[in-house]
Structure formats: structure tokens, C-alpha cells
PDB file of N, CA and C in Angstrom:
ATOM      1  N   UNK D   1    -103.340  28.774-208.725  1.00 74.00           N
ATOM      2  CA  UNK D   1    -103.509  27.857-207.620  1.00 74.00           C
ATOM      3  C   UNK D   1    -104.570  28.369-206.644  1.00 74.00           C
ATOM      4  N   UNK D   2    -104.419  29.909-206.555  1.00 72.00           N
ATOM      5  CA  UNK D   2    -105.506  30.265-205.489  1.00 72.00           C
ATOM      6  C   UNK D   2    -106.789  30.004-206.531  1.00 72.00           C
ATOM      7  N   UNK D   3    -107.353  30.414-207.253  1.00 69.00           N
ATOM      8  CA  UNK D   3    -108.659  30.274-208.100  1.00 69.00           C
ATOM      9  C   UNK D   3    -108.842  28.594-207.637  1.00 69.00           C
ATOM     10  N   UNK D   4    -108.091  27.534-207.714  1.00 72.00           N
ATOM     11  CA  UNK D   4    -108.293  26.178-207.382  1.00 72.00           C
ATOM     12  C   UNK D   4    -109.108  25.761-206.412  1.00 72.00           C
ATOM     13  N   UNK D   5    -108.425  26.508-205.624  1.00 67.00           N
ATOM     14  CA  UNK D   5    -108.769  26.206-203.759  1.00 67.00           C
ATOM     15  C   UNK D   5    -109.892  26.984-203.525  1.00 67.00           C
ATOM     16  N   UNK D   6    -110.170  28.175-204.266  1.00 69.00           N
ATOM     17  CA  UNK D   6    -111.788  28.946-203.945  1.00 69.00           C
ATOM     18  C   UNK D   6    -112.691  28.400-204.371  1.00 69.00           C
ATOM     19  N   UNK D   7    -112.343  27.368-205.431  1.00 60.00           N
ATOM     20  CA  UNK D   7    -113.244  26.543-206.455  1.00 60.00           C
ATOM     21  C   UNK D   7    -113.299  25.718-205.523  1.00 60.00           C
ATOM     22  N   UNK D   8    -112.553  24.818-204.824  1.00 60.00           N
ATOM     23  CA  UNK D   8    -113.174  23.840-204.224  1.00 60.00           C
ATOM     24  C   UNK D   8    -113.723  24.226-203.078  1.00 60.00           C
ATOM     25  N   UNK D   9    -113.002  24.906-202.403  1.00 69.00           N
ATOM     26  CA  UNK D   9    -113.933  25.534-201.201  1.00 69.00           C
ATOM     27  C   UNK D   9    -115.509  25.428-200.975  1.00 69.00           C
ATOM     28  N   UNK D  10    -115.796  26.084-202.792  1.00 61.00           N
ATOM     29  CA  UNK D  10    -116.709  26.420-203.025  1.00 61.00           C
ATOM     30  C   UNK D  10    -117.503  25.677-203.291  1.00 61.00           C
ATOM     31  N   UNK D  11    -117.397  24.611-204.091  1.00 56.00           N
ATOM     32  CA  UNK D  11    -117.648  22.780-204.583  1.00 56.00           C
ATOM     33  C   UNK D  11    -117.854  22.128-203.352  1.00 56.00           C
ATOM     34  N   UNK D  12    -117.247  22.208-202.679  1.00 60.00           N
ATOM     35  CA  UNK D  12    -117.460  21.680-200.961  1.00 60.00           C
ATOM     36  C   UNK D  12    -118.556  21.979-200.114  1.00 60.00           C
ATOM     37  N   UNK D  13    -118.365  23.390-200.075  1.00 53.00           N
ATOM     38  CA  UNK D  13    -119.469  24.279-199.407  1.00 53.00           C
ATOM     39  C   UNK D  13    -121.465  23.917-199.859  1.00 53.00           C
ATOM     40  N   UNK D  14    -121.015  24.182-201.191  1.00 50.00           N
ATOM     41  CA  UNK D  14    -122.407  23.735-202.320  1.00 50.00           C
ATOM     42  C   UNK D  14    -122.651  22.335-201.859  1.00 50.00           C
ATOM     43  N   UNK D  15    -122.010  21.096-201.721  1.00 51.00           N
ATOM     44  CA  UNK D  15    -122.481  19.664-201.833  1.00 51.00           C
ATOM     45  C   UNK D  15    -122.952  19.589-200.197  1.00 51.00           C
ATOM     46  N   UNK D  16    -122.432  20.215-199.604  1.00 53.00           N
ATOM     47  CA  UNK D  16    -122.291  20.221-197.788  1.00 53.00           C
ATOM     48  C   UNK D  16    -123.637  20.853-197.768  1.00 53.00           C
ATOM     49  N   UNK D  17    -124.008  22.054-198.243  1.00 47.00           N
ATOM     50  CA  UNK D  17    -125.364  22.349-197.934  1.00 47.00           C
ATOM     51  C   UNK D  17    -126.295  21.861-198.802  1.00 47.00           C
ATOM     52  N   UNK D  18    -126.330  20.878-199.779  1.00 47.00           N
ATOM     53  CA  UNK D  18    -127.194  19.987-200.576  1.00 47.00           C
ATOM     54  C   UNK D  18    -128.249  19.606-199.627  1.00 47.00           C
ATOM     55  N   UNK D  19    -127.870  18.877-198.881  1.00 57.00           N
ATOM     56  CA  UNK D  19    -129.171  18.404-197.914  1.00 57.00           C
ATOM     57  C   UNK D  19    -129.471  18.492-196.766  1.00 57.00           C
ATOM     58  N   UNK D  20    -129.354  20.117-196.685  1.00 74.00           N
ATOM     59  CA  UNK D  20    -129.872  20.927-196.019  1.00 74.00           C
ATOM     60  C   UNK D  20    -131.380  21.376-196.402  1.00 74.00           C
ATOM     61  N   UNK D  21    -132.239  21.486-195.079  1.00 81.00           N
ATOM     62  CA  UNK D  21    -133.697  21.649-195.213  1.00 81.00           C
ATOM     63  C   UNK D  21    -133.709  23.014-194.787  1.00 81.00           C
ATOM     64  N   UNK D  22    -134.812  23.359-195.435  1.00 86.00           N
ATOM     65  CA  UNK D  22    -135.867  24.568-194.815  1.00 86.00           C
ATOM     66  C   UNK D  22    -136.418  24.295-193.512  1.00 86.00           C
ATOM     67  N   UNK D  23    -136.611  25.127-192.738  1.00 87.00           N
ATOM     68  CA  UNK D  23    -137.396  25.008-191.576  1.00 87.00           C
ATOM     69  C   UNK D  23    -138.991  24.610-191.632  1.00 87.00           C
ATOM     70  N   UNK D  24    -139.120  25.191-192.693  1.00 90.00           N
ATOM     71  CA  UNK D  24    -140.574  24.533-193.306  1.00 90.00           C
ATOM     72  C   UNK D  24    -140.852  23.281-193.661  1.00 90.00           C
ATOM     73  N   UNK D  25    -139.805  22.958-194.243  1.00 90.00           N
ATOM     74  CA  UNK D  25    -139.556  21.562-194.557  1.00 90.00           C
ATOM     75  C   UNK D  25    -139.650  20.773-193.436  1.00 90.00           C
ATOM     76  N   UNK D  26    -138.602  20.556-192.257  1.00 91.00           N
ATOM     77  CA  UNK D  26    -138.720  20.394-191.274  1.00 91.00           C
ATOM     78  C   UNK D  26    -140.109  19.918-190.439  1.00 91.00           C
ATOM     79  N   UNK D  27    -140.845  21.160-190.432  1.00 92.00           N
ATOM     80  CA  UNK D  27    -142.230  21.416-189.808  1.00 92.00           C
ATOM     81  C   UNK D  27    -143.250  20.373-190.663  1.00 92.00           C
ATOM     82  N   UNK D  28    -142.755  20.312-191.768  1.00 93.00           N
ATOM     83  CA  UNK D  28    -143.921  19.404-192.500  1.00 93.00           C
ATOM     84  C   UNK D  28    -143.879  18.169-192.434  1.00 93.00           C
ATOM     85  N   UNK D  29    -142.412  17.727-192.273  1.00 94.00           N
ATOM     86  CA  UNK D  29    -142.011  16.299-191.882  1.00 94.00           C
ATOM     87  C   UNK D  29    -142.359  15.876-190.438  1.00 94.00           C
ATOM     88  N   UNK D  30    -142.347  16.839-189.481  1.00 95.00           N
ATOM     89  CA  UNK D  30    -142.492  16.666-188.123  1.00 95.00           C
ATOM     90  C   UNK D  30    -144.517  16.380-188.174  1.00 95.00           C
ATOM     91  N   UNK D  31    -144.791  17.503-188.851  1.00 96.00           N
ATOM     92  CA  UNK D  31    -146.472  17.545-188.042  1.00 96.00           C
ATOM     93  C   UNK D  31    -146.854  15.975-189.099  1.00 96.00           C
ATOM     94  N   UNK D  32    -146.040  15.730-190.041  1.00 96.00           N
ATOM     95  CA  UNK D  32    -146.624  14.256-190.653  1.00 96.00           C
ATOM     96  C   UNK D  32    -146.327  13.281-189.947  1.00 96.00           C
ATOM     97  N   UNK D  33    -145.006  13.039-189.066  1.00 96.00           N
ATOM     98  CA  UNK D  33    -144.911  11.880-188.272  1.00 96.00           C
ATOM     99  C   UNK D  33    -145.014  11.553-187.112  1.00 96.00           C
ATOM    100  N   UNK D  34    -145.645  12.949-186.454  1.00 97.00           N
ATOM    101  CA  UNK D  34    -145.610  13.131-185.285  1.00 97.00           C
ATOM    102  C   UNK D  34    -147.737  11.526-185.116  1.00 97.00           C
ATOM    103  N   UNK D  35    -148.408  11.871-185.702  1.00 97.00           N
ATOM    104  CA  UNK D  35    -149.576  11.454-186.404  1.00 97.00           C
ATOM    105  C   UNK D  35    -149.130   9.744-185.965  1.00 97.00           C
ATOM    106  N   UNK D  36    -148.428   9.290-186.725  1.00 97.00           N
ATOM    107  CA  UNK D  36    -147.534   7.693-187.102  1.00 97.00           C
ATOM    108  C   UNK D  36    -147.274   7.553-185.883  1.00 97.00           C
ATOM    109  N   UNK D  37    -146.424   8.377-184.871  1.00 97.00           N
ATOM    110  CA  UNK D  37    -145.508   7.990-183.973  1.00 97.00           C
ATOM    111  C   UNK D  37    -146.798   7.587-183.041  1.00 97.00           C
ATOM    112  N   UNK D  38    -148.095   8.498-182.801  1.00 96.00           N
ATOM    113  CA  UNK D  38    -149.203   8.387-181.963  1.00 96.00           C
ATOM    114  C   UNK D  38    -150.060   7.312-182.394  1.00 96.00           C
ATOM    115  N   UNK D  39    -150.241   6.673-183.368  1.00 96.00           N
ATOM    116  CA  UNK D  39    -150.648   5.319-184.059  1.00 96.00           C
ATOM    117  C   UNK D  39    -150.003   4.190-183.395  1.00 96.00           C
ATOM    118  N   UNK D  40    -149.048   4.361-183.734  1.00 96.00           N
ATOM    119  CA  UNK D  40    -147.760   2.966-183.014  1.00 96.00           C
ATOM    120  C   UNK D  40    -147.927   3.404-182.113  1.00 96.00           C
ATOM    121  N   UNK D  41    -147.307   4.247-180.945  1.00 95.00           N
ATOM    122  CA  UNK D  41    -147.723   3.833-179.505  1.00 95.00           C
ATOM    123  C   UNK D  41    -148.896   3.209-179.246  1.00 95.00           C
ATOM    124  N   UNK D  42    -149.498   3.878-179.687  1.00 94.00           N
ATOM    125  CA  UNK D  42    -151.436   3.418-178.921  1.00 94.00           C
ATOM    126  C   UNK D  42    -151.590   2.047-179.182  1.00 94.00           C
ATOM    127  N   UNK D  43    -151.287   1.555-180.440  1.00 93.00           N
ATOM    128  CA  UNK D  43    -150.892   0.078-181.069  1.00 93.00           C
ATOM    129  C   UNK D  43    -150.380  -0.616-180.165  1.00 93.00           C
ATOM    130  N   UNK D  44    -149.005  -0.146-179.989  1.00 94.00           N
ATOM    131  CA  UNK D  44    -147.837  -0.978-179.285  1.00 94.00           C
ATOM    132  C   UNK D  44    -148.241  -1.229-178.030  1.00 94.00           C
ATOM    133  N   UNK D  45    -148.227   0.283-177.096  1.00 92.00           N
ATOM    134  CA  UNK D  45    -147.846   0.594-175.561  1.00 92.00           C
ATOM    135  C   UNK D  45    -149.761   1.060-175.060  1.00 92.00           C
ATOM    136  N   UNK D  46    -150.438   1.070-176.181  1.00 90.00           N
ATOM    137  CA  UNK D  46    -151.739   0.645-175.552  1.00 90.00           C
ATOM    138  C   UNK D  46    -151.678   2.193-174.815  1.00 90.00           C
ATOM    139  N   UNK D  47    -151.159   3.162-175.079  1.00 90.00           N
ATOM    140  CA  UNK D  47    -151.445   4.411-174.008  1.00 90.00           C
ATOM    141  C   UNK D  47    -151.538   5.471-174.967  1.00 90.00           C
ATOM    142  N   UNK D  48    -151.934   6.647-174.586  1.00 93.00           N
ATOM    143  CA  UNK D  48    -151.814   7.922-175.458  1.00 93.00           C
ATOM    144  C   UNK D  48    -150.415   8.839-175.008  1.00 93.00           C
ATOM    145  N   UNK D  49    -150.028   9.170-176.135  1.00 95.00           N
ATOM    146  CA  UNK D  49    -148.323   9.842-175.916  1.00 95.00           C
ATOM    147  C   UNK D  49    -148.413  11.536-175.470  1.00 95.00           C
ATOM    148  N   UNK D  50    -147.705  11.996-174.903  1.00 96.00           N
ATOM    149  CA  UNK D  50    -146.828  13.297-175.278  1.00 96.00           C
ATOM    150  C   UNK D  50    -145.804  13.381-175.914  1.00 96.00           C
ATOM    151  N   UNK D  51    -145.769  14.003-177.391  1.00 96.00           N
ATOM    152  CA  UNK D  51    -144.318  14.373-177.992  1.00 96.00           C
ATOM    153  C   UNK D  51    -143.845  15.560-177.874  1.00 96.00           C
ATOM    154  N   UNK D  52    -143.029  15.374-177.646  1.00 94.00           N
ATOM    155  CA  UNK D  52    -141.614  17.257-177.534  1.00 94.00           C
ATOM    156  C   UNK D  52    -142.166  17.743-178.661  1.00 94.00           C
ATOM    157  N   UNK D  53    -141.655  19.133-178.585  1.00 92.00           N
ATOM    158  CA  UNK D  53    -141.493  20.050-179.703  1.00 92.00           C
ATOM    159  C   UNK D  53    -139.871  19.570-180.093  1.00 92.00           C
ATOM    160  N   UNK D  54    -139.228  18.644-179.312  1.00 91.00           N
ATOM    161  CA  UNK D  54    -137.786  18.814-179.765  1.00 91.00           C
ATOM    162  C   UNK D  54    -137.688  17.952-180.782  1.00 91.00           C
ATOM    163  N   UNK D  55    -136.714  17.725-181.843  1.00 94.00           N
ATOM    164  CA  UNK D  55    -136.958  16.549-182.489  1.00 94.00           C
ATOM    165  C   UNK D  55    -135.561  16.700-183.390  1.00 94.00           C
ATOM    166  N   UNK D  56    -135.200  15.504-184.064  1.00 92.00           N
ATOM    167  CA  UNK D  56    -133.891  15.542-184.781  1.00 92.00           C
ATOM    168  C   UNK D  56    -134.207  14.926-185.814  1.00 92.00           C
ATOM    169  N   UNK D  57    -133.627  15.076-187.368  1.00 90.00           N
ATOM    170  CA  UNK D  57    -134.224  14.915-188.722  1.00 90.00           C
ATOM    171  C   UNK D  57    -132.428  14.758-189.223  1.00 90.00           C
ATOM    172  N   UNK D  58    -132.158  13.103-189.166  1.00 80.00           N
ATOM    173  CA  UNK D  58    -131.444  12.607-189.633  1.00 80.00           C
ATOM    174  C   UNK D  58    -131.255  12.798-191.335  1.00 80.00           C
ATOM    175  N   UNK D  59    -130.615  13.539-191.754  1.00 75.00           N
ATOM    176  CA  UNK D  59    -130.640  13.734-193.245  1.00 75.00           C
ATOM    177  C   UNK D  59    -129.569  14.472-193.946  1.00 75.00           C
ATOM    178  N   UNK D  60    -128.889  13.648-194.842  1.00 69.00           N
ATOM    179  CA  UNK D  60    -128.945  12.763-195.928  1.00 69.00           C
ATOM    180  C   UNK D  60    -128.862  11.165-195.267  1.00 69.00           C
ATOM    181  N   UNK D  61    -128.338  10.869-194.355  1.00 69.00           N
ATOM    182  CA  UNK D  61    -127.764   9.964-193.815  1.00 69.00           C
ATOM    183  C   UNK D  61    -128.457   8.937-193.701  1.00 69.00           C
ATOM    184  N   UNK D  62    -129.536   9.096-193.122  1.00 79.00           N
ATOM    185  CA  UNK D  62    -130.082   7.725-193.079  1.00 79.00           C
ATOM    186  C   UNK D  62    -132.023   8.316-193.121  1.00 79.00           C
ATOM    187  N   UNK D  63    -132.655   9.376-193.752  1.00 89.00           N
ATOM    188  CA  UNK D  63    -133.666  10.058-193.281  1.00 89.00           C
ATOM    189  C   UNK D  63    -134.269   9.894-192.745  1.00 89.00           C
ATOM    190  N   UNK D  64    -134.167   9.913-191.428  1.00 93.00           N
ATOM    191  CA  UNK D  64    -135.206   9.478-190.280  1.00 93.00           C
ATOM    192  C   UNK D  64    -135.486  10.886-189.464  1.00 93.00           C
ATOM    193  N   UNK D  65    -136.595  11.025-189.098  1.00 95.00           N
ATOM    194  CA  UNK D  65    -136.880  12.187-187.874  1.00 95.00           C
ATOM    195  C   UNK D  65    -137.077  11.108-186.590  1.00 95.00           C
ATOM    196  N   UNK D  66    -136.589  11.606-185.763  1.00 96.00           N
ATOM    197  CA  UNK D  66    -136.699  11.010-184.425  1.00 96.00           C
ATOM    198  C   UNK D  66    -137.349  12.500-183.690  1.00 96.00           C
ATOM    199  N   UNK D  67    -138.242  11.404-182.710  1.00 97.00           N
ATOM    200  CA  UNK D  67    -139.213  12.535-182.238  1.00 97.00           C
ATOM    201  C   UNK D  67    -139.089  11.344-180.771  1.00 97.00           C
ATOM    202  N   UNK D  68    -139.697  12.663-180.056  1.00 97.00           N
ATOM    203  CA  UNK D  68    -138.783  12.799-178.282  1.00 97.00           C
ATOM    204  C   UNK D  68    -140.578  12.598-177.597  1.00 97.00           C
ATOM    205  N   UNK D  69    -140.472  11.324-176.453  1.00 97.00           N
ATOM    206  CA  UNK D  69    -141.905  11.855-175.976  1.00 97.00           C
ATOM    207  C   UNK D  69    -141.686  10.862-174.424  1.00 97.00           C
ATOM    208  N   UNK D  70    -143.256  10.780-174.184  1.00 97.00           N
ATOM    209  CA  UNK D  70    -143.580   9.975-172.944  1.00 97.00           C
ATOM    210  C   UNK D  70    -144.826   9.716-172.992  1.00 97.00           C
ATOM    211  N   UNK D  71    -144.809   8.394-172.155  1.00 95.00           N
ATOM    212  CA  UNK D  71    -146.578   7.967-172.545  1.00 95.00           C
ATOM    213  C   UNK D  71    -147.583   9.240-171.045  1.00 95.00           C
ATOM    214  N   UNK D  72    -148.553   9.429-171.588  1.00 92.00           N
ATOM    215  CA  UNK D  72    -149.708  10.658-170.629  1.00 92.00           C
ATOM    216  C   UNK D  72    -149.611   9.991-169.706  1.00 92.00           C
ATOM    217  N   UNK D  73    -149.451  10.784-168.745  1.00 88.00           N
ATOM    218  CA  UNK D  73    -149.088  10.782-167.088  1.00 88.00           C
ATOM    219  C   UNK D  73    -148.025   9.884-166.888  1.00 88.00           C
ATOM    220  N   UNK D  74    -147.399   9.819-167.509  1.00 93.00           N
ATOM    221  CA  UNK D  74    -145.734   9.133-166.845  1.00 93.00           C
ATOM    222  C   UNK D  74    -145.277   9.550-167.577  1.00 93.00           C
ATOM    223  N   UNK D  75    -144.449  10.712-166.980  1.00 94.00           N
ATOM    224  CA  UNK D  75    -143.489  11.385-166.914  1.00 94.00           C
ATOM    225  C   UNK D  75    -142.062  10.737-167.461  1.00 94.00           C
ATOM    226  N   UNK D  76    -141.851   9.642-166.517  1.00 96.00           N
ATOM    227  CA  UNK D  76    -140.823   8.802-166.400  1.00 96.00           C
ATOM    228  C   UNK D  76    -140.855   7.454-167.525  1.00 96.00           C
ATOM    229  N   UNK D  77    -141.781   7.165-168.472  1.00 95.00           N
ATOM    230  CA  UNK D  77    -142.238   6.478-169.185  1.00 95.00           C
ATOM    231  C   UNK D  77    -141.563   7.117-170.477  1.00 95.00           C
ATOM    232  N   UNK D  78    -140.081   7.226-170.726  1.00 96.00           N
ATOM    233  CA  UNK D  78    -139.832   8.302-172.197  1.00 96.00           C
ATOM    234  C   UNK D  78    -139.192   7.099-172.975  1.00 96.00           C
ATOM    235  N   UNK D  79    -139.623   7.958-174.228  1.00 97.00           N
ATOM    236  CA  UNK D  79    -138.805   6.919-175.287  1.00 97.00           C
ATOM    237  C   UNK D  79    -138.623   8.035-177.089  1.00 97.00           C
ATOM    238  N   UNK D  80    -137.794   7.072-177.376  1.00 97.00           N
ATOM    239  CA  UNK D  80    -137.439   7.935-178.549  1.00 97.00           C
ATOM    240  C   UNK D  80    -138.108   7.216-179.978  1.00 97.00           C
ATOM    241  N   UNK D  81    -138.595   7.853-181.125  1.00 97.00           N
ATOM    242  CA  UNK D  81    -139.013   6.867-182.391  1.00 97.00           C
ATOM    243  C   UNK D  81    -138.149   7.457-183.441  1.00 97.00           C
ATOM    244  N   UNK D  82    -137.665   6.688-184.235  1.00 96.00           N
ATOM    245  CA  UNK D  82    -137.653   6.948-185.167  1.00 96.00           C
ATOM    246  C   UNK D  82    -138.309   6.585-186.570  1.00 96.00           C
ATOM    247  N   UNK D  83    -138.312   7.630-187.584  1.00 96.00           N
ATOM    248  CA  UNK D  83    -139.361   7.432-188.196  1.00 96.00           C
ATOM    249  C   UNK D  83    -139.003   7.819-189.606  1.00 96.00           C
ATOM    250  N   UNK D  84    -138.688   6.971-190.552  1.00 94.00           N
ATOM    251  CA  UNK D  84    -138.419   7.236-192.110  1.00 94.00           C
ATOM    252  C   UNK D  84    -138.967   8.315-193.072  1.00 94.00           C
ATOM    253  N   UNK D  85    -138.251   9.270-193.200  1.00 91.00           N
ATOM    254  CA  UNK D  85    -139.618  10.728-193.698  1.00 91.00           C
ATOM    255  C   UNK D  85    -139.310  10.390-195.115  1.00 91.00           C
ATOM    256  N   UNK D  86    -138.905   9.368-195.708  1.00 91.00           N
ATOM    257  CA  UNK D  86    -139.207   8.554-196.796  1.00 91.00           C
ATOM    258  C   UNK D  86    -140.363   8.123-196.953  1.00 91.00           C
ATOM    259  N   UNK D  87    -140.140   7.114-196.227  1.00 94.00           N
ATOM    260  CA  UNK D  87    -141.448   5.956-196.033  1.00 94.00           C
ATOM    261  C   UNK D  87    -142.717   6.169-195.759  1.00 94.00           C
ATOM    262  N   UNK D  88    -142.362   6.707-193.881  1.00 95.00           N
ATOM    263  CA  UNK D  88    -143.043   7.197-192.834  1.00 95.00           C
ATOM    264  C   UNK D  88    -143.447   5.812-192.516  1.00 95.00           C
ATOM    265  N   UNK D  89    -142.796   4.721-192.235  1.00 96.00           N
ATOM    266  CA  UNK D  89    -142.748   3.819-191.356  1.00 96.00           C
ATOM    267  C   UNK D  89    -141.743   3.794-190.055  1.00 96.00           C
ATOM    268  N   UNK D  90    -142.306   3.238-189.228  1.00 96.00           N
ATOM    269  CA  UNK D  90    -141.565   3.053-187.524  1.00 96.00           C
ATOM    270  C   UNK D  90    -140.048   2.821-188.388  1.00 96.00           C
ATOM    271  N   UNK D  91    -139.038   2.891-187.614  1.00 94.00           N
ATOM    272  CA  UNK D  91    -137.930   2.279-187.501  1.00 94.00           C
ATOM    273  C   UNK D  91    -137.393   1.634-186.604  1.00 94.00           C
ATOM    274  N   UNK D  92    -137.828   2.544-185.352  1.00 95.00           N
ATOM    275  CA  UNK D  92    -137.440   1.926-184.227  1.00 95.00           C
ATOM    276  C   UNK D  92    -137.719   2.860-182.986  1.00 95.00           C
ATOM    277  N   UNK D  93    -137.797   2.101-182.074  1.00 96.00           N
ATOM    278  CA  UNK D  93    -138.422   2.738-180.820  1.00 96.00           C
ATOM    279  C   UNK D  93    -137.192   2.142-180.226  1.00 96.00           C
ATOM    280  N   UNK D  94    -136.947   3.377-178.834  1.00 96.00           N
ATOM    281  CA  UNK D  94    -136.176   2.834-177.975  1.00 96.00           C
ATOM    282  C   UNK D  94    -136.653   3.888-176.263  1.00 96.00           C
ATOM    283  N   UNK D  95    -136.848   3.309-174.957  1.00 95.00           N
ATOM    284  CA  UNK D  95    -137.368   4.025-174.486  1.00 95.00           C
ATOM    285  C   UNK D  95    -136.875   3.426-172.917  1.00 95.00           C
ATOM    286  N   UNK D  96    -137.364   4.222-171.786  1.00 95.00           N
ATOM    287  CA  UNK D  96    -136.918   3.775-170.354  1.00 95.00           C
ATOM    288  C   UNK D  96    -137.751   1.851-170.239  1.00 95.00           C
ATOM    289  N   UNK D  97    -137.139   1.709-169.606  1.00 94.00           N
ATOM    290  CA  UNK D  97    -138.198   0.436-168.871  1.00 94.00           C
ATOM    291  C   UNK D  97    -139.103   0.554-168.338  1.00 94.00           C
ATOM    292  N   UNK D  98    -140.014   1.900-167.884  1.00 93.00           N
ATOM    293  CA  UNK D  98    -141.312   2.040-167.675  1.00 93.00           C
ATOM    294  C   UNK D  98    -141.815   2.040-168.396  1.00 93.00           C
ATOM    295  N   UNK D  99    -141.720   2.331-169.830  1.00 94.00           N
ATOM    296  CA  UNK D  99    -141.864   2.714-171.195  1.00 94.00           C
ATOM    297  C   UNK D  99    -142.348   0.869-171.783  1.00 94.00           C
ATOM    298  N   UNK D 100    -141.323  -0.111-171.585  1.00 93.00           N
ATOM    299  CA  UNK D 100    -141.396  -1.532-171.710  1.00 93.00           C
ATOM    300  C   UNK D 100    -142.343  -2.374-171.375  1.00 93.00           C
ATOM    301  N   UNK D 101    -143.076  -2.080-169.721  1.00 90.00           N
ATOM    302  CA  UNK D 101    -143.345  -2.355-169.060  1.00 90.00           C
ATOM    303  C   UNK D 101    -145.512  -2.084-169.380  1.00 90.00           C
ATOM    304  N   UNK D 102    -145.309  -1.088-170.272  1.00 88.00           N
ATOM    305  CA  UNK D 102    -146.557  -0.954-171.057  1.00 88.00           C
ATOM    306  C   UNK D 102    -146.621  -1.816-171.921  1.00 88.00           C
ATOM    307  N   UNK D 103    -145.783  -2.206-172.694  1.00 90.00           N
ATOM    308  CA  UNK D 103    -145.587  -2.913-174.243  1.00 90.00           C
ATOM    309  C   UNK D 103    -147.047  -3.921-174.474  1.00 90.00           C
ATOM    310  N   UNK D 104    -147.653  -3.908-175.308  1.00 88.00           N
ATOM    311  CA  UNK D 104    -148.672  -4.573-175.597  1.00 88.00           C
ATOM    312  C   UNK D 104    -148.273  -5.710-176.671  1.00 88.00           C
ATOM    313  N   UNK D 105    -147.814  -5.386-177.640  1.00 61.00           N
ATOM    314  CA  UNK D 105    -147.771  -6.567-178.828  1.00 61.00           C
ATOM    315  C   UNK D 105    -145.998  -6.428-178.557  1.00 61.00           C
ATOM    316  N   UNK D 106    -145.256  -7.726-178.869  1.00 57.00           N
ATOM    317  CA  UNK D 106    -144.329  -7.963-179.221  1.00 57.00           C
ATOM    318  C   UNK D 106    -143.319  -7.095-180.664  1.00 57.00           C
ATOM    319  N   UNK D 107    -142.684  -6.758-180.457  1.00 47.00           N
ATOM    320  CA  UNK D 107    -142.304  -5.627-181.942  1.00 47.00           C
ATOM    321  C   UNK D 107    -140.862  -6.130-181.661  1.00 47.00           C
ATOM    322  N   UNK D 108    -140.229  -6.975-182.506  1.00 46.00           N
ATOM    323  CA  UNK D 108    -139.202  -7.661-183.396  1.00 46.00           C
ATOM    324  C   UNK D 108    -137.872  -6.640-182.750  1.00 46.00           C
ATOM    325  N   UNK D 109    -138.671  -5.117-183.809  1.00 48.00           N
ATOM    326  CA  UNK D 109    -137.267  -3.989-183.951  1.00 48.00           C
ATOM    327  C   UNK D 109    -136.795  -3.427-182.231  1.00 48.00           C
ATOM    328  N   UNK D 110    -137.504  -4.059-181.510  1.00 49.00           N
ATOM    329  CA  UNK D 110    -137.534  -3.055-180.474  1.00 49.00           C
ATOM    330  C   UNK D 110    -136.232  -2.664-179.936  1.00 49.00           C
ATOM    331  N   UNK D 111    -135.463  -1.313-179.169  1.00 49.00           N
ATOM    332  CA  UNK D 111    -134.347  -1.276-179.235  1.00 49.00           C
ATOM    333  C   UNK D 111    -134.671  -0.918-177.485  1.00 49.00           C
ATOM    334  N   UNK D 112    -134.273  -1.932-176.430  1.00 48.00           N
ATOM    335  CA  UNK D 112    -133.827  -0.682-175.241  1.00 48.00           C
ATOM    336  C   UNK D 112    -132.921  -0.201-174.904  1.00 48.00           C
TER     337      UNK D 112
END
């Protein structure tokens, strides 16, 4: 019975860290969509961005990196993207109402 339970433990442990990334990995997905995310703004919000170094990489779940920013010189202008490291199409933007208040073209997905 104990050999059972180390086995699954272990079976558990293995599938749980399946889709788990490298930090490298990570870095390669980030410096590729970081590129996209600065396309669509300039597109969308007509401004040039600042993105964080911070960022979150939704995965297995739904693979999206979401990357953290604000449009140059407004501070207060933040918004979040997410971004399919499948695809590397938008998913969705969601951001303050100063952030809105730039909006240039109409975008369907938009989330505030």
C-alpha cells in the first residue's frame, strides 16, 4: 500500500510539473510579445507604451502572457494585455479610463 501512494505522489508530482517553463522559456515568450503588445497600442491608443519587467504567463491553462504597462508620460494611463504565446495575437486589453480615453479605433474585445 505504501509503494501505491509514493507512486502516485509521484505520478502527481510529474504531471503537476509538466507545464512548467524554464526561465528562459519565459524570457523568450516575453521579449516576443512584449514587440505585439507595442504594435497594438500604437494601433489602438495611438501612443507609445511602457511595459513592466513584471509579467504573468498563464500556462497550461489558457497560454496567455499578460504583460503590465502604461502609455509614455501617463503614469496613470495603465492597462493590462494579454497575449496568446500560441498565436501571439491580442486577447485582450483591459486598462484605467485614462487608458480609454486615448482609444483610437474601436476594438470589439475590449475589457474595462
Amino acid at each position: 500500500m505504501k509503494k501505491i501512494k509514493i507512486f502516485l505522489i509521484a505520478f502527481i508530482l510529474l504531471i503537476s510539473l509538466n507545464g512548467c517553463m524554464s526561465k528562459s522559456q519565459k524570457e523568450a515568450i516575453y521579449n516576443k510579445a512584449v514587440p505585439i503588445a507595442t504594435e497594438y497600442m500604437k494601433t489602438h491608443f495611438d501612443s507609445s507604451i511602457v511595459i513592466s519587467n513584471d509579467f504573468d504567463i498563464n500556462d497550461p491553462a489558457n497560454s496567455t502572457i499578460v504583460l503590465y504597462g502604461y502609455l509614455d508620460n501617463q503614469p496613470e494611463a495603465t492597462f493590462s494585455i494579454s497575449i496568446s504565446h500560441k498565436t501571439y495575437e491580442v486577447a485582450q486589453v483591459a486598462g484605467s479610463r485614462e487608458l480609454w480615453n486615448h482609444q483610437v479605433n474601436s476594438d470589439k474585445d475590449k475589457t474595462q
